[in-house]
XYZ file of C-alpha atoms in Angstrom:
686
model
C 6.223 -37.252 32.239
C 3.571 -35.557 30.089
C 0.929 -36.523 32.669
C 2.977 -34.904 35.450
C 3.368 -31.699 33.455
C -0.347 -31.439 32.805
C -1.106 -32.111 36.450
C 1.230 -29.307 37.504
C -0.339 -26.992 34.942
C -3.784 -27.721 36.363
C -2.543 -27.113 39.897
C -1.108 -23.726 39.028
C -4.438 -22.456 37.724
C -6.855 -24.010 40.195
C -6.919 -20.998 42.502
C -9.502 -18.236 42.244
C -8.782 -14.530 42.076
C -10.674 -11.677 43.701
C -10.858 -8.858 41.183
C -11.343 -5.168 41.820
C -11.324 -2.125 39.568
C -9.022 0.879 39.741
C -9.999 4.527 39.272
C -9.846 4.094 35.481
C -12.211 1.106 35.520
C -9.344 -1.285 34.769
C -9.761 -4.751 36.316
C -6.955 -5.655 38.724
C -6.202 -8.544 41.075
C -6.755 -7.335 44.636
C -6.492 -10.643 46.493
C -6.368 -14.360 46.021
C -8.372 -17.065 47.711
C -8.398 -20.816 47.693
C -10.202 -22.955 45.127
C -13.313 -23.359 47.281
C -14.008 -19.655 47.704
C -17.601 -18.805 46.797
C -18.616 -15.291 45.865
C -21.667 -13.747 44.259
C -21.457 -13.962 40.442
C -24.311 -11.506 40.038
C -22.455 -8.933 42.137
C -19.363 -9.391 39.987
C -21.412 -8.924 36.826
C -22.757 -5.652 38.199
C -19.239 -4.591 39.177
C -17.669 -5.263 35.811
C -20.464 -3.538 33.918
C -19.908 -0.493 36.123
C -16.171 -0.769 35.478
C -16.729 -0.907 31.716
C -18.835 2.236 31.991
C -15.980 3.998 33.799
C -13.452 2.745 31.255
C -15.536 4.141 28.384
C -15.382 7.578 29.999
C -11.612 7.618 29.367
C -12.069 7.353 25.575
C -11.156 10.672 23.900
C -13.226 12.478 21.296
C -11.975 13.714 17.943
C -11.851 17.223 19.420
C -9.668 15.912 22.254
C -7.293 14.530 19.624
C -7.226 17.852 17.744
C -6.507 19.706 20.997
C -3.889 17.353 22.415
C -2.214 15.176 19.750
C 1.516 15.957 19.858
C 2.090 16.112 16.083
C 1.068 19.475 14.577
C 0.852 17.877 11.119
C -1.855 15.503 12.382
C -3.729 18.416 13.926
C -3.611 20.462 10.718
C -4.720 17.561 8.547
C -7.626 16.696 10.856
C -8.853 20.279 10.543
C -8.262 20.192 6.786
C -10.286 16.979 6.402
C -13.063 18.481 8.515
C -13.196 21.526 6.232
C -13.449 19.230 3.208
C -16.180 17.135 4.827
C -14.148 13.902 4.748
C -14.515 11.401 7.600
C -11.468 9.950 9.352
C -10.994 7.108 11.844
C -11.540 9.649 14.634
C -14.932 10.746 13.248
C -16.015 7.135 12.927
C -14.835 6.321 16.443
C -17.022 9.133 17.803
C -20.003 7.829 15.824
C -19.541 4.346 17.331
C -20.001 5.674 20.864
C -21.179 4.351 23.200
C -19.301 1.137 22.433
C -21.051 -2.097 23.368
C -20.355 -2.929 27.015
C -20.768 -6.656 26.389
C -18.203 -6.511 23.601
C -15.737 -4.549 25.734
C -16.162 -7.115 28.506
C -15.597 -9.997 26.068
C -18.851 -11.715 27.056
C -20.670 -11.587 23.731
C -20.532 -14.976 21.996
C -21.298 -15.331 18.262
C -19.569 -18.667 17.639
C -22.711 -20.659 16.846
C -26.101 -19.895 15.338
C -27.990 -20.525 18.566
C -26.783 -17.095 19.675
C -25.529 -14.470 19.862
C -25.428 -14.874 23.629
C -24.373 -12.402 26.287
C -23.650 -12.888 29.961
C -25.807 -10.906 32.394
C -26.986 -11.311 35.972
C -30.216 -12.709 34.527
C -28.466 -15.090 32.088
C -25.071 -16.149 33.507
C -24.620 -18.835 30.835
C -25.080 -19.027 27.084
C -27.506 -21.392 25.360
C -24.853 -24.142 25.227
C -23.936 -23.627 28.887
C -20.748 -21.643 28.300
C -20.086 -19.296 31.204
C -18.228 -15.971 31.222
C -14.817 -17.609 31.759
C -15.223 -19.848 28.721
C -16.685 -17.152 26.463
C -13.982 -14.603 27.296
C -11.225 -17.219 26.906
C -12.563 -18.428 23.553
C -12.823 -14.875 22.200
C -9.280 -14.121 23.341
C -7.929 -17.327 21.794
C -9.608 -16.623 18.463
C -8.141 -13.125 18.387
C -4.704 -14.587 19.108
C -5.120 -17.219 16.383
C -6.027 -14.457 13.933
C -2.789 -12.676 14.829
C -0.831 -15.873 14.191
C -2.529 -16.232 10.800
C -1.839 -12.625 9.827
C 1.857 -12.554 10.698
C 2.079 -16.167 9.543
C 0.896 -15.240 6.047
C 3.434 -12.415 6.028
C 6.072 -14.987 6.966
C 4.873 -17.420 4.296
C 5.248 -14.770 1.588
C 8.830 -13.850 2.438
C 9.927 -17.436 3.137
C 8.506 -18.565 -0.219
C 10.303 -15.649 -1.867
C 13.549 -16.820 -0.227
C 12.930 -20.348 -1.502
C 12.133 -19.223 -5.043
C 15.036 -16.764 -5.183
C 17.369 -19.608 -4.192
C 15.956 -22.043 -6.779
C 15.712 -19.587 -9.688
C 11.935 -19.261 -9.919
C 12.266 -15.655 -8.745
C 14.953 -13.501 -10.360
C 16.209 -11.385 -7.474
C 19.607 -11.505 -5.722
C 20.116 -12.798 -2.193
C 21.424 -9.689 -0.425
C 21.919 -11.177 3.047
C 24.636 -13.757 2.456
C 26.160 -13.426 5.916
C 22.717 -13.685 7.520
C 22.016 -16.849 5.507
C 25.265 -18.474 6.634
C 25.042 -17.509 10.308
C 21.380 -18.518 10.584
C 21.972 -21.822 8.785
C 24.762 -22.642 11.232
C 22.442 -21.925 14.170
C 19.895 -24.315 12.635
C 22.513 -27.036 12.052
C 22.314 -26.729 8.248
C 25.639 -27.593 6.532
C 27.381 -24.587 4.970
C 30.912 -25.722 4.033
C 31.618 -26.148 0.320
C 28.024 -25.267 -0.563
C 26.633 -22.426 -2.673
C 24.742 -19.679 -0.914
C 21.621 -20.551 -2.914
C 21.671 -24.176 -1.753
C 22.082 -23.092 1.854
C 19.246 -20.576 1.515
C 16.987 -23.214 -0.037
C 17.521 -25.571 2.903
C 16.940 -22.750 5.393
C 13.670 -21.813 3.670
C 12.541 -25.451 3.878
C 13.106 -25.536 7.634
C 11.218 -22.267 8.151
C 8.341 -23.537 5.998
C 8.236 -26.785 7.970
C 7.792 -24.856 11.218
C 5.081 -22.817 9.582
C 3.042 -25.712 8.202
C 4.178 -29.037 9.745
C 1.411 -31.606 10.201
C 3.356 -34.555 11.659
C 4.399 -33.671 15.237
C 8.117 -32.954 15.480
C 10.520 -30.421 16.987
C 9.863 -26.768 16.173
C 13.282 -26.076 14.661
C 13.225 -22.280 15.023
C 12.520 -22.594 18.745
C 15.321 -25.151 19.144
C 17.752 -22.943 17.236
C 17.116 -19.489 18.695
C 15.128 -19.674 21.954
C 17.055 -19.652 25.258
C 17.370 -23.206 26.681
C 15.935 -22.014 30.001
C 12.765 -20.862 28.236
C 12.472 -24.059 26.230
C 12.419 -26.002 29.500
C 9.673 -23.735 30.869
C 7.526 -24.177 27.754
C 8.023 -27.948 27.662
C 7.041 -28.204 31.308
C 3.835 -26.285 30.567
C 3.188 -28.480 27.504
C 2.806 -25.436 25.232
C 5.455 -26.188 22.596
C 3.690 -25.809 19.235
C 3.635 -28.324 16.375
C 3.464 -25.651 13.670
C 1.842 -22.274 13.178
C -0.792 -23.714 10.859
C -1.599 -26.535 13.300
C -2.001 -24.223 16.289
C -4.365 -21.925 14.377
C -6.389 -24.995 13.285
C -6.468 -26.240 16.858
C -7.370 -22.806 18.244
C -10.471 -22.535 16.075
C -11.270 -26.196 16.696
C -10.989 -26.011 20.499
C -12.917 -22.758 20.712
C -15.845 -23.930 18.601
C -19.326 -24.546 19.941
C -19.486 -27.625 22.180
C -15.820 -28.603 21.722
C -13.546 -27.605 24.632
C -15.471 -26.451 27.682
C -12.481 -25.816 29.981
C -11.289 -22.198 30.012
C -7.879 -23.310 31.338
C -7.365 -25.594 28.352
C -8.360 -22.722 26.048
C -5.750 -20.465 27.652
C -3.092 -23.162 27.320
C -3.755 -23.087 23.571
C -3.513 -19.282 23.755
C 0.066 -19.696 24.971
C 0.862 -22.151 22.157
C -0.399 -19.592 19.661
C 1.900 -17.021 21.239
C 4.910 -19.239 20.575
C 3.842 -19.971 16.986
C 3.353 -16.244 16.380
C 6.747 -15.401 17.855
C 8.875 -18.042 16.164
C 7.215 -18.261 12.735
C 5.232 -15.062 12.280
C 7.975 -12.849 13.706
C 11.321 -14.681 13.859
C 10.739 -16.714 10.682
C 9.574 -13.668 8.738
C 12.462 -11.558 10.013
C 15.065 -14.200 9.141
C 13.734 -14.606 5.597
C 13.495 -10.841 5.044
C 17.062 -10.211 6.197
C 18.332 -13.121 4.095
C 16.580 -11.785 1.000
C 17.135 -8.059 1.320
C 19.993 -7.746 3.783
C 19.916 -6.477 7.352
C 20.391 -2.894 6.241
C 22.302 -0.340 8.249
C 21.802 2.785 10.286
C 20.776 5.630 7.985
C 19.251 9.088 8.257
C 15.753 9.520 6.870
C 13.345 12.406 6.435
C 10.004 11.755 8.150
C 6.510 13.247 8.510
C 4.014 14.696 6.058
C 6.113 17.774 5.322
C 8.568 15.506 3.487
C 6.004 15.161 0.674
C 7.034 17.232 -2.342
C 4.661 18.661 -4.892
C 5.626 18.302 -8.539
C 6.981 14.743 -8.361
C 5.387 11.435 -9.280
C 4.579 10.526 -5.688
C 4.136 6.831 -4.857
C 3.150 5.544 -1.401
C 3.726 1.930 -0.340
C 1.454 0.661 2.422
C 1.348 -2.696 4.169
C 3.788 -5.415 5.157
C 5.148 -7.414 2.203
C 8.589 -6.311 0.993
C 9.090 -8.320 -2.218
C 7.105 -6.304 -4.742
C 7.806 -3.069 -2.850
C 11.552 -3.648 -3.284
C 11.137 -4.052 -7.022
C 8.792 -1.061 -7.358
C 11.367 1.161 -5.640
C 14.208 -0.275 -7.727
C 12.206 0.264 -10.930
C 11.241 3.820 -10.015
C 14.895 4.674 -9.460
C 15.905 3.545 -12.968
C 16.938 6.372 -15.257
C 14.498 5.474 -18.041
C 11.483 5.774 -15.735
C 12.766 9.002 -14.199
C 13.203 10.456 -17.700
C 9.701 9.304 -18.657
C 8.297 11.047 -15.577
C 10.154 14.226 -16.472
C 8.781 14.076 -20.013
C 5.290 14.273 -18.465
C 6.214 17.408 -16.506
C 7.365 15.845 -13.221
C 10.594 16.695 -11.447
C 11.219 12.997 -10.793
C 9.808 10.030 -8.843
C 9.629 9.884 -5.051
C 8.624 7.042 -2.699
C 6.892 7.279 0.669
C 6.104 4.650 3.280
C 2.922 4.038 5.258
C 2.970 1.493 8.081
C 5.519 -1.327 7.858
C 6.214 -1.367 4.103
C 7.873 1.998 4.544
C 9.737 0.930 7.687
C 11.151 -2.197 6.020
C 12.284 -0.189 3.018
C 13.652 2.997 4.543
C 16.967 1.603 5.817
C 17.496 -0.693 2.825
C 16.695 1.540 -0.152
C 17.666 5.191 -0.251
C 14.869 7.718 -0.543
C 11.860 5.837 0.883
C 10.387 8.355 3.325
C 8.137 7.129 6.185
C 5.090 9.347 6.653
C 2.427 7.730 8.791
C 1.125 4.722 10.662
C -2.095 2.998 9.614
C -4.591 5.040 11.656
C -3.629 8.360 10.039
C -3.126 7.032 6.497
C -6.269 8.905 5.436
C -4.633 12.170 6.478
C -1.700 11.533 4.140
C -4.071 10.917 1.248
C -5.914 14.085 2.246
C -2.906 16.201 1.246
C -3.768 15.514 -2.393
C -0.052 15.056 -3.104
C -0.049 11.339 -3.904
C -0.458 9.983 -7.413
C -0.469 6.280 -6.634
C -1.004 4.230 -3.474
C 0.304 0.665 -3.378
C -1.714 -1.387 -0.876
C -0.447 -4.873 -0.090
C -1.620 -6.616 3.112
C -2.575 -5.794 6.715
C -3.379 -2.504 8.427
C -4.801 -1.029 5.225
C -8.148 0.471 6.250
C -10.868 0.161 3.571
C -11.689 3.833 4.178
C -8.612 4.951 2.218
C -10.579 4.314 -0.969
C -13.066 7.076 -0.145
C -10.310 9.629 0.415
C -8.370 8.464 -2.653
C -11.437 9.007 -4.844
C -11.760 12.579 -3.557
C -8.253 13.371 -4.822
C -8.199 11.063 -7.871
C -5.299 9.108 -6.363
C -4.957 5.708 -8.010
C -4.942 2.812 -5.533
C -3.545 -0.562 -6.604
C -3.652 -3.838 -4.680
C -0.844 -6.378 -5.035
C -2.145 -9.442 -3.183
C -5.128 -11.697 -3.765
C -5.385 -11.813 0.034
C -6.232 -8.135 0.409
C -8.424 -6.416 -2.139
C -10.162 -3.042 -1.934
C -13.403 -2.295 -3.811
C -12.602 0.133 -6.619
C -8.839 -0.395 -6.543
C -6.887 -1.523 -9.598
C -5.289 -4.956 -9.273
C -1.647 -5.724 -10.059
C -1.563 -8.873 -7.981
C 0.206 -12.130 -7.386
C -2.455 -14.773 -7.991
C -3.653 -17.270 -5.399
C -1.098 -19.909 -6.459
C 1.747 -17.455 -7.083
C 1.891 -18.777 -10.632
C 3.019 -15.318 -11.769
C 5.801 -14.841 -9.197
C 8.361 -14.849 -12.007
C 6.646 -11.724 -13.379
C 7.594 -9.615 -10.347
C 9.688 -7.143 -12.336
C 6.935 -6.766 -14.957
C 4.346 -6.069 -12.224
C 6.646 -3.442 -10.702
C 7.122 -1.741 -14.066
C 3.357 -1.655 -14.709
C 2.770 -0.057 -11.308
C 5.416 2.639 -11.834
C 4.054 3.376 -15.316
C 0.552 3.641 -13.851
C 1.858 6.178 -11.309
C 3.322 8.309 -14.112
C -0.004 8.167 -15.967
C -1.803 9.198 -12.790
C 0.540 12.160 -12.283
C -0.272 13.421 -15.761
C -4.028 12.935 -15.263
C -4.079 14.631 -11.825
C -2.579 17.971 -12.838
C -4.566 20.719 -11.149
C -5.657 18.668 -8.103
C -5.316 20.946 -5.010
C -2.389 20.013 -2.770
C -1.993 20.969 0.890
C 1.151 19.816 2.747
C 1.654 20.859 6.395
C 5.248 22.114 6.730
C 6.495 19.617 9.313
C 9.420 17.274 8.680
C 12.439 16.132 10.682
C 15.349 13.738 10.303
C 15.389 10.384 12.074
C 18.160 7.869 12.633
C 16.856 4.407 11.709
C 18.138 0.886 11.051
C 19.432 -0.263 14.453
C 19.986 -4.011 14.867
C 22.089 -6.620 16.652
C 24.536 -6.327 13.769
C 24.709 -2.545 14.146
C 25.354 -2.798 17.906
C 28.293 -5.125 17.213
C 29.544 -2.787 14.486
C 29.232 0.272 16.749
C 30.543 -1.183 20.029
C 32.499 -4.268 18.899
C 30.227 -6.522 20.972
C 27.240 -6.397 23.313
C 29.527 -5.961 26.313
C 29.630 -2.128 26.434
C 25.833 -1.992 26.318
C 25.626 -4.680 28.999
C 28.161 -2.838 31.180
C 26.197 0.420 30.864
C 23.049 -1.404 31.971
C 24.744 -3.036 34.941
C 26.486 0.163 36.071
C 23.243 2.130 36.008
C 24.103 4.485 33.173
C 21.131 2.809 31.523
C 18.400 2.111 34.082
C 16.650 -0.385 31.799
C 15.596 -1.022 28.217
C 12.041 -0.948 26.856
C 10.826 -2.283 23.535
C 8.030 0.164 22.632
C 5.905 -1.004 19.728
C 2.344 -1.650 18.632
C -0.373 -0.125 16.516
C -2.516 2.875 17.460
C -5.976 3.085 18.951
C -8.499 5.955 19.166
C -9.397 4.720 22.662
C -6.445 6.836 23.820
C -5.211 10.225 22.642
C -3.632 9.506 19.261
C 0.164 9.146 19.547
C 0.185 11.114 22.810
C 0.145 7.983 24.950
C 3.324 6.803 23.211
C 5.062 10.156 23.581
C 4.036 10.567 27.233
C 5.405 7.123 28.100
C 8.630 7.876 26.216
C 9.148 11.197 28.014
C 9.008 9.604 31.467
C 11.240 6.698 30.468
C 13.943 8.854 28.890
C 14.014 11.249 31.838
C 14.698 8.198 34.025
C 17.567 6.976 31.815
C 15.645 4.164 30.132
C 16.832 3.348 26.607
C 13.968 2.797 24.145
C 13.912 0.384 21.203
C 11.016 0.893 18.792
C 9.445 -0.528 15.642
C 6.132 -0.677 13.817
C 3.343 1.899 14.027
C 4.281 3.095 17.527
C 7.615 4.281 16.151
C 6.043 6.915 13.885
C 5.363 9.574 16.552
C 8.824 8.948 17.973
C 10.349 9.528 14.532
C 8.088 12.453 13.611
C 8.697 14.324 16.857
C 12.473 13.981 16.883
C 12.999 11.205 19.444
C 15.027 9.190 16.904
C 17.436 12.097 16.474
C 20.470 12.999 18.587
C 18.790 16.341 19.298
C 16.470 14.387 21.620
C 19.335 13.705 24.035
C 18.159 16.759 25.961
C 15.069 14.712 26.912
C 17.140 12.091 28.764
C 18.587 11.831 32.208
C 22.245 12.681 32.658
C 23.690 9.154 32.704
C 21.856 7.949 29.584
C 22.874 11.142 27.774
C 26.495 10.539 28.760
C 26.401 6.990 27.380
C 24.739 7.936 24.082
C 26.618 11.163 23.370
C 27.567 12.453 20.939
C 26.065 10.457 18.063
C 23.385 8.026 19.302
C 19.698 8.974 19.686
C 17.767 7.931 22.820
C 15.253 5.917 20.755
C 16.760 3.185 18.559
C 14.505 2.461 15.611
C 14.884 -1.224 14.705
C 12.390 -1.448 11.826
C 8.990 -2.913 11.011
C 6.757 -4.956 13.325
C 8.477 -8.285 12.598
C 11.694 -6.596 13.734
C 10.640 -7.257 17.307
C 13.169 -10.024 16.610
C 15.892 -7.388 16.569
C 14.816 -6.065 19.959
C 14.652 -9.536 21.484
C 18.053 -10.253 19.903
C 19.520 -7.207 21.659
C 17.931 -8.344 24.930
C 19.382 -11.834 24.488
C 22.822 -10.490 23.566
C 22.956 -8.352 26.711
C 21.766 -11.262 28.863
C 24.476 -13.517 27.422
C 27.144 -10.876 28.016
C 26.067 -10.622 31.665
C 25.596 -14.361 32.187
C 21.936 -13.828 33.122
C 18.559 -15.020 31.916
C 16.512 -12.454 29.995
C 13.726 -12.462 32.592
C 16.165 -11.465 35.344
C 17.122 -8.149 33.720
C 15.412 -4.713 33.785
C 13.736 -5.128 30.399
C 10.138 -4.319 29.487
C 7.718 -4.472 26.582
C 5.204 -1.683 26.025
C 2.501 -1.213 23.404
C 0.652 1.802 24.840
C -1.892 2.173 22.012
C -2.261 -1.408 20.734
C -5.413 -1.991 18.734
C -5.404 -5.116 16.544
C -5.222 -8.875 16.977
C -1.484 -9.038 16.251
C -0.955 -6.739 19.230
C -2.188 -9.431 21.619
C 0.416 -11.867 20.299
C 3.247 -9.331 20.163
C 2.913 -8.673 23.877
C 2.455 -12.373 24.584
C 5.683 -13.161 22.740
C 7.685 -11.080 25.213
C 5.631 -12.332 28.144
C 6.581 -15.881 27.184
C 10.227 -14.775 27.483
C 9.529 -13.610 31.057
C 9.325 -9.874 30.236
C 6.431 -7.818 31.649
C 4.149 -5.931 29.251
C 2.647 -2.466 29.799
C -0.375 -0.938 28.012
C -2.835 1.965 28.028
C -5.605 -0.051 26.348
C -7.419 -2.904 28.058
C -8.063 -6.289 26.481
C -11.713 -7.400 26.229
C -11.599 -9.546 29.351
C -13.674 -7.656 31.952
C -16.308 -10.382 32.134
C -14.071 -13.160 33.516
C -12.338 -13.058 36.872
C -10.297 -16.125 35.970
C -9.091 -14.851 32.602
C -8.219 -11.454 34.096
C -6.147 -13.167 36.759
C -4.512 -15.545 34.285
C -3.640 -12.891 31.715
C -2.431 -10.222 34.124
C -0.932 -11.863 37.191
C -1.306 -15.623 36.866
C 1.473 -15.859 34.305
C 3.917 -14.411 36.856
C 4.094 -17.798 38.489
C 4.460 -19.884 35.326
C 6.294 -17.502 32.954
C 7.848 -14.936 35.275
C 5.935 -12.061 33.682
C 2.780 -10.010 34.190
C 0.573 -7.654 32.165
C -0.009 -4.101 33.396
C -2.689 -1.705 32.115
C -3.215 1.952 33.003
C -5.123 4.411 30.847
C -2.873 7.171 32.216
C 0.365 6.919 30.171
C 2.423 8.866 32.693
C 1.360 6.531 35.502
C 2.067 3.557 33.239
C 5.590 4.806 32.523
C 6.225 5.455 36.201
C 5.181 1.847 36.867
C 7.746 0.652 34.297
C 10.479 2.708 35.994
C 9.504 1.466 39.481
C 9.492 -2.161 38.307
C 12.917 -1.732 36.699
C 14.314 -0.331 39.928
C 12.888 -3.290 41.798
C 14.448 -5.663 39.267
C 17.834 -3.968 39.712
C 17.453 -4.285 43.482
C 16.954 -8.047 43.120
C 20.159 -8.202 41.081
C 22.043 -6.175 43.680
C 22.738 -3.454 41.092
C 23.002 0.272 41.704
């Protein structure tokens, strides 16, 4: 049976694609030919280098961002930083121009020390004989494996915390009792006549097994939560993972010098990494987080830089790990620390969120105010209003240290995995031997913030006066609470009140106009009655500019407005980046209510401004479910006709999904709407 599956897999990918380039220099499939088609590789190399040159022309400058970014607070802070002579990500992006064409095409290979090699018309193969297809595929696989490792380490931290909280090594309560019970039942873990801590301990063990299993066995999270139809597809393609750790090992093994020379085999491993990322790095992390800290609920939060208040001990939390953040916030809200802050001249203690640490906290702990995604973190520091910056892991640019020094803001790191030169360290050690000291670490950090407040008196503060309220904390549980079940949402989709649903996520990227690509896509979708789910860095402009508020109903078409009125916003904020699980859970719930497969419905995934390795896997996770992905930033694949075809259109045949890229966000959004209408037509829906 395995032999038959592999044979079919080979057959699917043994055709060749003819690739052209659109007006933005984006590679697209224009035709297909049989396996024996012969074309001129040198001509293709010339074509893709010309296409890369056209693509680079679409990259905005810092001045373009100042002129066109939709958030006035960002504009003011960019001008403020310029006046102070402080570089930002946008200055550094300009200084990097022109970006390396070989890097953008994905045809620069640095894997071994015989190189680096690049593919040109003169040298169509590297020293080892690797051609463009193999080099591009290996680079893409390694980026995907890095994404698995990054979200996988996030998952490991919260799953270990769940294990230790259930066994007594970590003294924090388990807030998500119902989540523990319902998830355990889905995994086949006994729950009757057992304590919640024993159930949670067994659940943590299963999640850890999927993360780090070495002996081949079933991937329990996939068996428990993935649709049976999808599991059959993945088994047929022979892409079911052994464990997240194993697939990352295998990815770096296969893609090494003189190991696997077949680009198709490399891309098969790419798909395995996508599943490991989705079901351990995302689903496993999300399950453990909700079990530890509760699902949270819909709440109203202040957002944007104007929510900063001078005169308080101001603490920012930045990164992705919720354990220590939860205790820092809890400690800072204790009366004795508030009184200590007041004794030093402060009005109190306030908490602010950067990136996902803020998003995870804002609907669980009152008073954590989300300010910014990772790219504009420097602008928040540039206000001079922050006394202490807590940096844990991921999406923390090293450049924040330079800005922090300018304003004497204390930066502390909390993980041995992610240190910053010049930062103070209040960290869990490599073996987590001090995990039982979590409360003591939190207290030291809050005390250090109070000390910093006292020492920073007189530092100039400039806060642009822009803040709004956002409704946050949507989830599967909230939908059931609000509507009683998924059925009303499913009925609205089928009737056409909701044309379709998009999960809009991802980081940001200076290759497109900062946050404008996200807003432009959202405007077109809402006008066409598309409901938007959002999380992670892409959600910040939607929060900051009022899209997560009921006042934004005037941006929607009539039927969507009618369904959401009077109290639901047109963008449902589901949380941090691992809360893609919440979006996929809503998709699955609607599909079940309608008796359909997820891939049959007018759903879409969009990360308009994606920029890091995790972004590749996030899109791939939804593609593996049969949902198309839509982007304004191209992957580094220009140099390989076969990888372009596989990544963009070839997966339509095997997964039911495709990848679409357009540097024009309005055109991209119109493509989403057109594809949803086509999907509805196939279903026979209005």
